[in-house]
Protein backbone atom coordinates (compact mmCIF):
# COMPACT_ATOMS: atom_id res chain seq x y z
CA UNK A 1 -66.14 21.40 1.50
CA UNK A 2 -68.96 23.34 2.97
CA UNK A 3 -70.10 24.79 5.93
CA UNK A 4 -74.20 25.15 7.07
CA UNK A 5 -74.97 28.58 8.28
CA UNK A 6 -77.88 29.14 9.90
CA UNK A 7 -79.59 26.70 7.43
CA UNK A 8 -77.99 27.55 4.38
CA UNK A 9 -74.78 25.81 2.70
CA UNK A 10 -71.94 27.94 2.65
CA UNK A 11 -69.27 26.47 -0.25
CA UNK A 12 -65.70 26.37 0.45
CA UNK A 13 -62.55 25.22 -1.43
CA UNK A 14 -60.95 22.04 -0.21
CA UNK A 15 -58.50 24.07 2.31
CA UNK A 16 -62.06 25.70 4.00
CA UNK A 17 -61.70 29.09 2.54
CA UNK A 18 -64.83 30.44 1.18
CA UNK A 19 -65.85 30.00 -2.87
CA UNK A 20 -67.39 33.46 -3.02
CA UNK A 21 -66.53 36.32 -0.01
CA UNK A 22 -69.94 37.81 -0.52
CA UNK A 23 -71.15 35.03 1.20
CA UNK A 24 -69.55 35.89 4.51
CA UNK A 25 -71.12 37.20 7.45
CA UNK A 26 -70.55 36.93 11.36
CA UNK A 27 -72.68 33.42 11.52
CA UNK A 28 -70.46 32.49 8.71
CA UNK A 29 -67.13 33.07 10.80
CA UNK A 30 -68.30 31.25 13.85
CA UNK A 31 -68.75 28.28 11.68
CA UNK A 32 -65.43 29.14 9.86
CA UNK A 33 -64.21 29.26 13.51
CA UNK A 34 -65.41 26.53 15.25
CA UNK A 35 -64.61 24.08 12.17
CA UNK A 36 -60.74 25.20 13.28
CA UNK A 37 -61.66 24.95 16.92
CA UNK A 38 -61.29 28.63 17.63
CA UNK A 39 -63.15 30.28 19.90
CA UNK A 40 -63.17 33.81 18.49
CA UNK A 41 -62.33 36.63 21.29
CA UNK A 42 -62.31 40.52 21.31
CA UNK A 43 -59.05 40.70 19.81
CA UNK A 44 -59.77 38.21 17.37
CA UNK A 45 -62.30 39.98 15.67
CA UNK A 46 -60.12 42.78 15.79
CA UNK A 47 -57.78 40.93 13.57
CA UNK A 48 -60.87 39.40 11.16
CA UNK A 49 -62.03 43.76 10.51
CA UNK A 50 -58.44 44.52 9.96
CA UNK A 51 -57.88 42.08 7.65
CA UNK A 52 -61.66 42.47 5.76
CA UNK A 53 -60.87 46.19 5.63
CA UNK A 54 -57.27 46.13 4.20
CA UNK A 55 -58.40 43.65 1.43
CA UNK A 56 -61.47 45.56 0.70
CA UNK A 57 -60.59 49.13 0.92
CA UNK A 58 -57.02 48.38 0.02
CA UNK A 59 -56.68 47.06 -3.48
CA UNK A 60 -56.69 42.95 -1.95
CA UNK A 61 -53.99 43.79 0.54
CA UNK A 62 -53.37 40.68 2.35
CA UNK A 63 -50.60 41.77 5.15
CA UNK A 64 -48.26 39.22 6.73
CA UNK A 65 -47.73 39.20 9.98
CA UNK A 66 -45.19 41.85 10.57
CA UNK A 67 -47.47 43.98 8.90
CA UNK A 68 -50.12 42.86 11.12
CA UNK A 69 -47.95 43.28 14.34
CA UNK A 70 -46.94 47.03 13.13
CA UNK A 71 -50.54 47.67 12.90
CA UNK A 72 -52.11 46.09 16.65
CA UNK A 73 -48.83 47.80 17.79
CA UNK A 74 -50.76 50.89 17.27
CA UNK A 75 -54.30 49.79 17.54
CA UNK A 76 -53.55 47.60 21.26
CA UNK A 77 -51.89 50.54 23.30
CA UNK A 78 -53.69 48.60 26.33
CA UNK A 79 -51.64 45.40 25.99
CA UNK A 80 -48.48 46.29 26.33
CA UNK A 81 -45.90 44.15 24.30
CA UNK A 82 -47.49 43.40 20.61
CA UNK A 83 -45.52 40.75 19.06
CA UNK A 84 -46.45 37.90 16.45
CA UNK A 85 -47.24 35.94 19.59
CA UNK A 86 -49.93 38.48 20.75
CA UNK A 87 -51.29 37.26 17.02
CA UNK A 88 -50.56 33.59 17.83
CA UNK A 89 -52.77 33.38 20.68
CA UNK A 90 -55.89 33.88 18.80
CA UNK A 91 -55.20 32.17 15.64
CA UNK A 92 -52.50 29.50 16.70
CA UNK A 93 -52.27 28.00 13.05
CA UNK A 94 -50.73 31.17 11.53
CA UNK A 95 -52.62 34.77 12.28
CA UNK A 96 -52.44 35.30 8.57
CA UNK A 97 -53.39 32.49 6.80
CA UNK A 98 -56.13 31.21 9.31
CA UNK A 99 -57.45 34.63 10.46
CA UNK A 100 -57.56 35.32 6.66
CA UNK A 101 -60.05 31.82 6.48
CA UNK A 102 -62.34 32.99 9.17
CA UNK A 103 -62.41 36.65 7.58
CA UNK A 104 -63.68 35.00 4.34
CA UNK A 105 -61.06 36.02 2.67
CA UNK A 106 -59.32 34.04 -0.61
CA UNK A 107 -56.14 31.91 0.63
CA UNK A 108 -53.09 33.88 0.42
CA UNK A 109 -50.19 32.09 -0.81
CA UNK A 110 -47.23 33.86 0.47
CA UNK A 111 -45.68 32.48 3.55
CA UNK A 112 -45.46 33.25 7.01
CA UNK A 113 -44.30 36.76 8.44
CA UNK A 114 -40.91 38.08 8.26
C-alpha cells in the first residue's frame, strides 16, 4: 500500500501504517485521514501531537485509551465529560489504533483500552 503526497509516494504496510515515520508530515496525515474517511478536527490533532510526542519523547510509549482519556481529562477542561467516547468521535475505528495510523506511528498490537 501507498499513499501520494503532494506528488511523492508515501509507502505503507498492508494495514496503511507508514514503512518509515520519518516520512510523516501534516500532508501525509490528511491522506492517512481521508484514506479512513476522517475528516481531521481540532481535537483530533490534539490526539495525533499527543500520541507523536509520547512515542517520541517517551521511549515508544503507545498509550491505550484509558491512558489517553486520563490525559484529555486534563488537557480538555473546556469539554466537560472526557470519556473514551469523547475519543470515539474523532477516530470511530479505535482512538488508539487508528489515531496511531494517521500520527504515522508503527501499529500497536495490544488491544483496545481497559
Amino acid at each position: 500500500m501507498a499513499y501520494e503526497v503532494n506528488g511523492k509516494t508515501i509507502e505503507a504496510d498492508a494495514n496503511g501504517y507508514l514503512a518509515d515515520h520519518t516520512d510523516w508530515s501534516e500532508d501525509v496525515a490528511k491522506a492517512i485521514a481521508a484514506s479512513e474517511g476522517l475528516e481531521l478536527s481540532e481535537k483530533a490533532w490534539e490526539i495525533i501531537n499527543y500520541l507523536r510526542d509520547e512515542y517520541f519523547n517517551n521511549g515508544g510509549n503507545q498509550p491505550n485509551e484509558r491512558h489517553m482519556v486520563k490525559h484529555f481529562k486534563g488537557a480538555w477542561t473546556d469539554q466537560g465529560k472526557v470519556d473514551a467516547k469523547s475519543l470515539y468521535i474523532h477516530f470511530p475505528k479505535g482512538p488508539a489504533k487508528q489515531a496511531s495510523k494517521v500520527a504515522g506511528l508503527p501499529e500497536t498490537k495490544r488491544k483496545g483500552g481497559y
